[in-house]
Amino acid sequence: MIKNMNAATDAPTTPYDGCGKCLVGVRRLSRKSDKSNSPGRQRGLILAAVEAVGGHIIEWADDLEVSGAVDPMTRPGFGPWLRGEMGAYDGIAGSAVDRIGRNVRDVLNTAYANDEAGRILVTADHIGLWDLTDPNQENELVLKAMGAQMEHRSIRTRNRQETVRARSAGQKKNAVSYGYRPVRLTPLGPVDHFELDEVAAEIARKMAERLLGDETGMITPATEAVRLTRAGVLSPLDHRRVMYGRESKGCPWTGKGVAQILTSEASLGLLLHAGRPVLGNDGHPVQIAPPLWDRATRDALLIATAPRRRRTNIRAPKTDYRLAGLSECGTCDARLYIAGQSGAPTYGCTARVRGIVSSQHCRPAPSMQVSLLDDHVEKWFLARHGAAQVLEKKFDPGTGYAARISEIEADRKRLRDDRSAGLYDTEDDAAWFRTQYTRMGREISELKKLPERPAGMRIVPTGKTVADEWKSAADDSARRELLAKFDVKVTLYPEVSPVRFLITGVSPYAALLAESGAA
């Protein structure tokens, strides 16, 4: 009798009862869109095979979108059962031998380890239980495993050949990069070309703008990931799922993913292979879509997202409290932490109880309710700076001639490296190499003659006041960024002190105007 439905797989399970045929259902798919071996079809085959031998399924070990080349012992769904990490069970059941493993070694290792542990093996492509002591059944298992291995290798060969063909034709074969979407001239037809996904492109450009314009050190790929996740913006994985008609899984953004979007040459609209641009017949990278930004901007983003090698006192807080990272203890100078989060949260000094040697004299440790101190800081900040006009630093790529020269020089170096590797040894290829190399040299010479406006930060008025910016801020994290621009620091003292708190801050706009030559 069915006791419950597995919520993750919508498949029936019954509790382990020690009957000797309490089986784990094993399902694997390289792609969820593989209709010929869909999870539902595998489920039906497994249930029928298990029922035929008088057994029942106690749990499902699902590895969906997992390559057949992955060792069963390391598969996220199946591996823990094989390693004995999931509790008692009497054996495994699959829809076919190739769902257990896609090569002879993996199938035999798994089958014999299962047999030596006293467990049974059931697959829907074999009648009854597998008996590995029977030479005929052993040979049958080997033949099925060999067939799976040959099929898998054939698929890999076809995929490699298609990759080479697509690369030669200047076509993108792998998943579309964030900020772009494929365009099909007919529904379900082949991809004709790629264009900007305006929603995703705007998100990516906003991230780039925020990182390039930040002078506080508090905006990083990691904090951008937290901000986007908190705002409910679809992560690249979920965005791709929704683009292809699937449901969002609520996957969070990651700092690594943000940095990859901002620094990959895919953001320039180039065709990539193994992370490098594919060169066309003219020796330049193949352009398959409009760029999100130019190369000068990407070069600046590489610097902005690079790991910081020197330790500084500036840390980018990931919490959404307004004064996180901007407040300190007036007694021991330690950073304030949040306490009492289950009730009314407070800013307080916890350095002494955390064993910080330099804070052992911090008695009594100051604390104040978050909402109260936030309110004091808000009134102070808006009274002093609320009427000021907001100026922003925006990255100006300049004329881009220097970046274009660097790009052509990189293309020319790739050609030289390929020539040194023997790729242009034939007479026709050597002639093509000389033509393209000469043309690139001529392009570089012509670009060097043009007047260059270097890339850099420019001061841009927004037409808004600081009070307007404060009021329109999406959350306290955005308000914290505004406070950080003004170098606001809050020092909190104990209640017995004559001064309860001290707030300091300096307007950045005089320095910005002086820097731009407007003051």
XYZ file of C-alpha atoms in Angstrom, residues 284 408-409 412 415 434-448:
20
model
C 39.126 39.048 -35.801
C 43.707 44.227 -32.817
C 47.135 43.678 -31.256
C 47.542 39.755 -34.270
C 47.724 34.813 -35.354
C 50.454 37.553 -44.518
C 47.419 39.399 -45.901
C 45.568 39.503 -42.576
C 48.683 40.338 -40.575
C 49.513 43.243 -42.889
C 45.926 44.525 -42.801
C 45.908 44.482 -38.987
C 49.165 46.411 -38.871
C 47.690 49.024 -41.201
C 44.558 49.317 -39.003
C 46.728 49.893 -35.931
C 48.731 52.611 -37.666
C 45.586 54.426 -38.811
C 43.989 54.278 -35.363
C 47.117 55.685 -33.703
